Short mmCIF file of C-alpha atoms in Angstrom, two decimals:
data_model
loop_
_atom_site.label_atom_id
_atom_site.label_comp_id
_atom_site.label_asym_id
_atom_site.label_seq_id
_atom_site.Cartn_x
_atom_site.Cartn_y
_atom_site.Cartn_z
CA UNK A 1 97.46 40.66 85.97
CA UNK A 2 100.00 42.99 87.65
CA UNK A 3 100.94 46.40 86.17
CA UNK A 4 104.54 46.38 84.52
CA UNK A 5 106.01 49.98 84.66
CA UNK A 6 108.61 51.81 86.36
CA UNK A 7 109.11 50.92 90.10
CA UNK A 8 107.84 53.45 92.36
CA UNK A 9 109.87 52.34 95.28
CA UNK A 10 113.20 53.78 96.48
CA UNK A 11 116.38 52.03 94.65
CA UNK A 12 117.98 51.60 98.17
CA UNK A 13 121.39 52.21 99.15
CA UNK A 14 124.83 51.16 97.51
CA UNK A 15 126.87 48.77 99.65
CA UNK A 16 130.52 47.80 99.79
CA UNK A 17 132.26 44.93 101.42
CA UNK A 18 135.09 45.53 103.48
CA UNK A 19 137.27 43.70 105.81
CA UNK A 20 135.19 45.24 108.60
CA UNK A 21 131.96 43.99 107.08
CA UNK A 22 129.26 45.79 104.97
CA UNK A 23 129.36 49.50 104.68
CA UNK A 24 126.92 51.80 103.01
CA UNK A 25 128.40 53.71 99.93
CA UNK A 26 126.68 56.79 98.80
CA UNK A 27 128.25 59.94 97.60
CA UNK A 28 125.70 62.38 99.15
CA UNK A 29 125.37 60.51 102.59
CA UNK A 30 128.56 62.32 103.89
CA UNK A 31 127.24 65.55 102.71
CA UNK A 32 123.59 65.17 103.99
CA UNK A 33 124.88 63.74 107.40
CA UNK A 34 127.26 66.71 107.88
CA UNK A 35 124.47 69.12 106.75
CA UNK A 36 121.95 67.73 109.13
CA UNK A 37 124.22 67.86 112.33
CA UNK A 38 125.50 71.60 111.40
CA UNK A 39 121.97 72.46 111.29
CA UNK A 40 120.77 70.73 114.38
CA UNK A 41 123.95 72.23 116.58
CA UNK A 42 124.34 75.43 114.94
CA UNK A 43 120.94 76.85 114.59
CA UNK A 44 119.93 77.87 117.84
CA UNK A 45 117.17 79.97 119.46
CA UNK A 46 117.89 82.62 122.16
CA UNK A 47 114.91 84.15 123.89
CA UNK A 48 115.68 87.57 125.65
CA UNK A 49 113.05 88.38 128.11
CA UNK A 50 110.47 85.93 126.60
CA UNK A 51 109.79 88.37 123.75
CA UNK A 52 112.60 88.59 121.32
CA UNK A 53 114.21 85.64 119.61
CA UNK A 54 117.65 85.73 117.93
CA UNK A 55 118.68 83.07 115.60
CA UNK A 56 122.34 82.13 114.81
CA UNK A 57 123.02 80.02 112.09
CA UNK A 58 126.49 79.41 110.77
CA UNK A 59 125.35 77.08 107.99
CA UNK A 60 124.08 79.49 105.23
CA UNK A 61 123.86 77.00 102.71
CA UNK A 62 121.77 74.69 104.43
CA UNK A 63 119.49 77.66 105.63
CA UNK A 64 118.69 78.74 102.27
CA UNK A 65 118.21 75.40 100.74
CA UNK A 66 115.73 74.64 103.73
CA UNK A 67 113.99 78.16 103.32
CA UNK A 68 113.72 77.38 99.18
CA UNK A 69 112.03 73.69 99.99
CA UNK A 70 109.73 75.61 102.68
CA UNK A 71 108.62 78.28 100.28
CA UNK A 72 108.12 75.78 97.55
CA UNK A 73 106.12 73.62 99.74
CA UNK A 74 103.81 76.64 100.99
CA UNK A 75 103.42 78.11 97.46
CA UNK A 76 102.51 74.85 95.74
CA UNK A 77 99.63 74.37 98.32
CA UNK A 78 97.61 77.56 97.92
CA UNK A 79 94.66 75.24 98.05
CA UNK A 80 92.05 78.12 99.13
CA UNK A 81 88.36 77.10 99.19
CA UNK A 82 85.75 79.46 98.19
CA UNK A 83 82.79 77.69 100.01
CA UNK A 84 80.43 80.05 101.77
CA UNK A 85 78.79 77.42 103.95
CA UNK A 86 79.83 73.95 105.41
CA UNK A 87 77.79 71.53 107.48
CA UNK A 88 79.06 70.94 110.89
CA UNK A 89 78.67 67.44 111.84
CA UNK A 90 79.97 66.35 115.27
CA UNK A 91 79.25 62.51 115.00
CA UNK A 92 79.18 59.51 112.56
CA UNK A 93 75.90 58.50 111.35
CA UNK A 94 74.67 56.08 108.64
CA UNK A 95 74.76 58.62 106.07
CA UNK A 96 77.87 60.35 106.96
CA UNK A 97 81.14 58.93 108.44
CA UNK A 98 83.44 60.87 110.56
CA UNK A 99 83.21 64.62 111.76
CA UNK A 100 84.08 68.13 110.86
CA UNK A 101 87.08 69.55 112.43
CA UNK A 102 88.57 73.15 112.91
CA UNK A 103 91.15 72.62 110.33
CA UNK A 104 88.68 71.35 107.69
CA UNK A 105 86.18 74.39 108.52
CA UNK A 106 89.15 76.81 108.36
CA UNK A 107 90.28 75.15 105.07
CA UNK A 108 87.04 75.16 103.23
CA UNK A 109 85.28 78.45 104.36
CA UNK A 110 86.05 81.44 102.35
CA UNK A 111 88.57 83.34 104.49
CA UNK A 112 90.38 84.67 101.70
CA UNK A 113 87.72 86.96 100.37
CA UNK A 114 86.77 87.80 103.96
CA UNK A 115 90.17 89.56 104.68
CA UNK A 116 89.21 91.64 101.72
CA UNK A 117 86.19 92.97 103.26
CA UNK A 118 86.62 95.67 105.82
CA UNK A 119 83.74 94.58 107.91
CA UNK A 120 84.99 90.79 108.18
CA UNK A 121 88.81 91.78 108.56
CA UNK A 122 88.98 92.13 112.14
CA UNK A 123 86.77 89.27 112.72
CA UNK A 124 89.35 86.77 110.91
CA UNK A 125 92.18 88.62 112.65
CA UNK A 126 90.82 87.57 115.94
CA UNK A 127 90.03 83.99 114.88
CA UNK A 128 93.48 83.54 113.56
CA UNK A 129 95.09 85.10 117.00
CA UNK A 130 92.93 82.59 119.08
CA UNK A 131 94.20 79.89 116.92
CA UNK A 132 97.94 80.96 117.41
CA UNK A 133 97.44 80.91 121.22
CA UNK A 134 95.90 77.28 121.79
CA UNK A 135 94.59 75.57 118.48
CA UNK A 136 97.52 75.66 116.09
CA UNK A 137 98.85 72.32 116.86
CA UNK A 138 95.29 71.06 116.40
CA UNK A 139 95.13 71.85 112.57
CA UNK A 140 96.02 69.59 109.89
CA UNK A 141 99.14 69.79 107.89
CA UNK A 142 97.15 71.68 104.92
CA UNK A 143 95.25 73.81 107.22
CA UNK A 144 98.47 74.96 108.78
CA UNK A 145 99.90 75.88 105.40
CA UNK A 146 96.62 77.56 104.58
CA UNK A 147 96.73 79.47 108.01
CA UNK A 148 100.31 81.06 107.15
CA UNK A 149 99.25 81.52 103.54
CA UNK A 150 96.18 83.51 104.84
CA UNK A 151 98.32 85.36 107.51
CA UNK A 152 100.93 86.22 104.45
CA UNK A 153 97.96 87.84 102.38
CA UNK A 154 96.97 90.14 105.68
CA UNK A 155 100.35 91.07 106.36
CA UNK A 156 100.95 92.23 102.91
CA UNK A 157 97.58 93.88 102.83
CA UNK A 158 98.39 95.94 105.77
CA UNK A 159 101.85 96.96 104.65
CA UNK A 160 100.10 98.25 101.30
CA UNK A 161 97.09 100.25 102.72
CA UNK A 162 98.66 100.81 106.26
CA UNK A 163 95.45 99.93 107.90
CA UNK A 164 95.05 98.06 111.17
CA UNK A 165 98.85 97.56 111.89
CA UNK A 166 98.22 97.28 115.81
CA UNK A 167 95.90 94.32 115.26
CA UNK A 168 98.36 92.48 113.38
CA UNK A 169 101.37 93.15 115.69
CA UNK A 170 99.40 91.83 118.71
CA UNK A 171 98.51 88.59 116.26
CA UNK A 172 102.32 88.22 115.48
CA UNK A 173 103.22 88.46 118.92
CA UNK A 174 101.17 85.82 120.22
CA UNK A 175 102.14 83.40 117.21
CA UNK A 176 105.70 84.09 117.76
CA UNK A 177 105.42 83.42 121.61
CA UNK A 178 103.64 80.03 120.59
CA UNK A 179 106.01 79.06 117.98
CA UNK A 180 109.05 79.59 120.25
CA UNK A 181 107.31 77.30 122.74
CA UNK A 182 106.59 74.73 120.48
CA UNK A 183 109.87 74.51 118.67
CA UNK A 184 112.18 74.68 121.84
CA UNK A 185 109.85 72.67 123.94
CA UNK A 186 107.67 70.02 122.66
CA UNK A 187 108.39 70.56 119.19
CA UNK A 188 108.53 67.23 117.20
CA UNK A 189 105.95 65.41 119.27
CA UNK A 190 103.05 67.71 118.32
CA UNK A 191 103.94 69.63 115.24
CA UNK A 192 103.17 68.33 111.80
CA UNK A 193 105.99 68.27 109.50
CA UNK A 194 109.78 68.66 109.80
CA UNK A 195 110.85 70.92 112.70
CA UNK A 196 113.04 72.99 110.18
CA UNK A 197 109.80 74.16 108.35
CA UNK A 198 108.58 75.24 111.76
CA UNK A 199 111.83 77.07 112.29
CA UNK A 200 111.65 78.76 108.86
CA UNK A 201 108.01 79.92 109.68
CA UNK A 202 109.16 81.35 112.76
CA UNK A 203 111.72 83.44 111.08
CA UNK A 204 109.12 84.40 108.60
CA UNK A 205 107.02 85.83 111.62
CA UNK A 206 109.98 87.78 112.92
CA UNK A 207 110.55 89.19 109.66
CA UNK A 208 106.99 90.33 109.28
CA UNK A 209 107.13 91.79 112.90
CA UNK A 210 110.23 93.81 111.57
CA UNK A 211 108.53 95.05 108.74
CA UNK A 212 105.64 96.23 110.71
CA UNK A 213 107.82 97.80 113.15
CA UNK A 214 109.54 99.99 110.13
CA UNK A 215 106.13 100.77 108.68
CA UNK A 216 106.08 104.65 108.11
CA UNK A 217 102.41 105.93 107.76
CA UNK A 218 102.58 108.41 104.66
CA UNK A 219 100.42 111.33 104.62
CA UNK A 220 98.44 111.84 101.68
CA UNK A 221 97.95 115.45 100.49
CA UNK A 222 94.30 116.10 99.32
CA UNK A 223 92.93 119.34 98.34
CA UNK A 224 89.38 118.22 99.49
CA UNK A 225 87.82 118.02 102.86
CA UNK A 226 89.92 116.68 105.57
CA UNK A 227 88.94 115.43 109.04
CA UNK A 228 90.18 118.69 110.79
CA UNK A 229 87.61 120.77 108.77
CA UNK A 230 84.73 119.03 110.29
CA UNK A 231 82.63 120.55 112.93
CA UNK A 232 83.47 119.71 116.73
CA UNK A 233 80.04 117.95 117.11
CA UNK A 234 80.74 115.65 114.30
CA UNK A 235 84.24 114.84 115.29
CA UNK A 236 82.81 114.26 118.87
CA UNK A 237 80.26 111.83 117.44
CA UNK A 238 83.11 109.85 115.59
CA UNK A 239 85.07 109.45 118.70
CA UNK A 240 81.84 108.06 120.28
CA UNK A 241 81.70 105.41 117.71
CA UNK A 242 84.91 104.04 118.62
CA UNK A 243 84.62 100.80 120.91
CA UNK A 244 88.43 100.20 121.55
CA UNK A 245 90.12 102.86 123.96
CA UNK A 246 93.57 102.73 121.94
CA UNK A 247 91.82 103.82 118.80
CA UNK A 248 90.63 106.99 120.60
CA UNK A 249 94.04 107.54 121.91
CA UNK A 250 95.99 106.99 118.56
CA UNK A 251 93.08 109.59 116.98
CA UNK A 252 93.67 112.00 119.61
CA UNK A 253 97.31 112.40 118.61
CA UNK A 254 96.35 113.51 115.04
CA UNK A 255 95.54 117.05 116.20
CA UNK A 256 95.27 119.29 119.08
CA UNK A 257 91.45 119.47 118.61
CA UNK A 258 91.00 115.68 118.54
CA UNK A 259 93.38 115.34 121.56
CA UNK A 260 91.13 117.62 123.56
CA UNK A 261 88.23 115.70 122.50
CA UNK A 262 89.47 112.40 122.98
CA UNK A 263 90.49 113.56 127.01
CA UNK A 264 86.47 113.75 127.64
CA UNK A 265 85.63 112.29 130.82
CA UNK A 266 82.27 111.50 129.74
CA UNK A 267 83.55 109.50 126.49
CA UNK A 268 85.54 107.30 128.74
CA UNK A 269 82.72 106.98 131.23
CA UNK A 270 80.45 105.68 128.20
CA UNK A 271 83.35 103.29 127.11
CA UNK A 272 83.87 101.78 130.75
CA UNK A 273 79.87 101.45 130.91
CA UNK A 274 79.56 99.98 127.64
CA UNK A 275 82.50 97.02 128.18
CA UNK A 276 82.41 96.53 131.93
CA UNK A 277 79.53 96.08 134.78
CA UNK A 278 79.01 98.45 137.39
CA UNK A 279 80.28 95.88 140.04
CA UNK A 280 83.64 95.47 138.09
CA UNK A 281 84.43 99.04 137.80
CA UNK A 282 83.24 99.75 141.34
CA UNK A 283 86.04 97.53 142.73
CA UNK A 284 88.68 99.42 140.86
CA UNK A 285 87.78 103.01 141.40
CA UNK A 286 90.76 105.52 140.64
CA UNK A 287 90.09 108.92 141.91
CA UNK A 288 92.08 112.22 141.19
CA UNK A 289 93.34 114.62 143.49
CA UNK A 290 89.88 116.58 143.30
CA UNK A 291 88.08 113.40 144.00
CA UNK A 292 86.59 112.82 140.50
CA UNK A 293 86.77 109.56 138.94
CA UNK A 294 89.78 109.00 136.35
CA UNK A 295 87.72 107.09 133.69
CA UNK A 296 90.34 106.59 131.15
CA UNK A 297 92.78 105.16 133.73
CA UNK A 298 89.94 103.14 134.97
CA UNK A 299 89.24 101.74 131.43
CA UNK A 300 92.87 100.52 130.63
CA UNK A 301 93.03 99.25 134.34
CA UNK A 302 89.81 97.24 134.04
CA UNK A 303 91.03 95.91 130.64
CA UNK A 304 94.05 93.86 132.37
CA UNK A 305 91.45 92.30 134.80
CA UNK A 306 88.20 91.78 132.46
CA UNK A 307 87.69 91.09 128.96
CA UNK A 308 86.01 93.70 126.79
CA UNK A 309 83.02 93.38 124.39
CA UNK A 310 83.95 92.27 120.98
CA UNK A 311 82.32 94.18 118.18
CA UNK A 312 82.66 93.33 114.57
CA UNK A 313 81.08 94.65 111.35
CA UNK A 314 80.19 91.26 110.07
CA UNK A 315 80.80 87.68 111.51
CA UNK A 316 79.98 83.99 110.53
CA UNK A 317 76.54 82.69 111.19
CA UNK A 318 75.26 79.35 112.48
CA UNK A 319 71.84 77.93 111.48
CA UNK A 320 70.46 75.83 114.64
CA UNK A 321 67.95 74.12 112.55
CA UNK A 322 70.37 72.91 109.74
CA UNK A 323 73.78 72.89 111.81
CA UNK A 324 75.17 74.84 108.90
CA UNK A 325 78.15 77.37 109.51
CA UNK A 326 78.14 80.18 106.68
CA UNK A 327 79.08 83.69 105.63
CA UNK A 328 75.77 85.74 104.90
CA UNK A 329 75.83 88.06 102.24
CA UNK A 330 73.60 90.95 103.25
CA UNK A 331 73.35 92.38 99.72
CA UNK A 332 71.85 88.95 98.36
CA UNK A 333 69.70 88.49 101.52
CA UNK A 334 67.90 91.92 100.89
CA UNK A 335 67.66 91.49 96.84
CA UNK A 336 67.01 88.02 96.57
CA UNK A 337 65.67 86.76 99.94
CA UNK A 338 68.78 84.55 100.13
CA UNK A 339 69.65 83.13 103.41
CA UNK A 340 73.39 82.06 102.46
CA UNK A 341 72.92 78.44 102.58
CA UNK A 342 70.30 75.91 101.68
CA UNK A 343 67.99 76.13 104.88
CA UNK A 344 64.65 74.09 105.13
CA UNK A 345 63.19 76.10 108.19
CA UNK A 346 60.17 77.95 107.74
CA UNK A 347 61.48 80.96 109.34
CA UNK A 348 65.23 80.94 108.58
CA UNK A 349 66.09 84.44 110.11
CA UNK A 350 64.85 83.07 113.54
CA UNK A 351 67.37 79.96 113.33
CA UNK A 352 70.62 82.21 112.68
CA UNK A 353 72.92 82.98 115.30
CA UNK A 354 76.05 85.15 115.15
CA UNK A 355 79.42 83.18 115.78
CA UNK A 356 82.01 85.17 117.64
CA UNK A 357 85.65 83.93 116.98
CA UNK A 358 85.76 81.88 120.33
CA UNK A 359 82.45 80.03 119.37
CA UNK A 360 83.73 79.18 116.28
CA UNK A 361 86.42 77.31 117.79
CA UNK A 362 84.05 75.99 120.68
CA UNK A 363 82.03 74.26 117.87
CA UNK A 364 84.79 71.95 117.03
CA UNK A 365 85.62 70.86 120.45
CA UNK A 366 84.33 67.29 121.04
#
């Protein structure tokens, strides 16, 4: 017997018979039609030198309504999972149908807690940057919403604690460039959802960029021991721990002493030898007037031609025996001998492989 209840279908349009035939009669149709036409015509994107985007929108009411719907849509889908591991299956079997996608892995793994961990923060940011460059359209609708929700958490964290702003600026720059290309170019054919939602997301990214651009580093006055009070050999050891040349340059701007240590030729020589092979920097030798090698200039020159080594405090791990991708908790591993996932191998540690951000994406290329 069929269920008798309220019809879930649309009531349809109202029609009026006129001399010219039947015409649709709806009080809101004209308003919606004019609103849509104004939004499509007046909302334009202008690119200046491929880097800056300026939006002009004369339909303020429509823009506010669209942003409200967009924000309500995103806030209603904060469906963050807290799973520490997932099974990466690449083909259908009798026991399991389908395969694990990049969007599913991004949805289910606990990235929300990872951005609160200082060891995993740069890893997640690099992963988001790689997705923004090439994999954004391959994510499902829910994964895309979670992507921007996680990015929102990251930006707010940086604005609050003033840590790693340069990494987020690079991420937002790549993301804004990709969104401009998608919205103005292929657009509707590859993007999931309404094109206006993506325009609002692009406006949000530009707003984040402006907030980070206006970020002022506040100096906290502390009566205790400061970085300048440390001996020279300790300051020098700190500089030798950095693997990014821009971090060394930034730290050298703090005090004249740190600037002197940051200009040490041996420091930049070690950095070049760590990131690049001997054949690579032999092809781009930069000599000074006295015939000495300018290692600092060589580092930034080589960085344009060759990728640098990636270094993270903690990464995702992949178990080759179980085909499981997981976050490894070192405290539980040391105290409870917990491998981080239900591993059936005799020696689980021998099956673990650290997963770089690029390797994470490559796992789901079928």
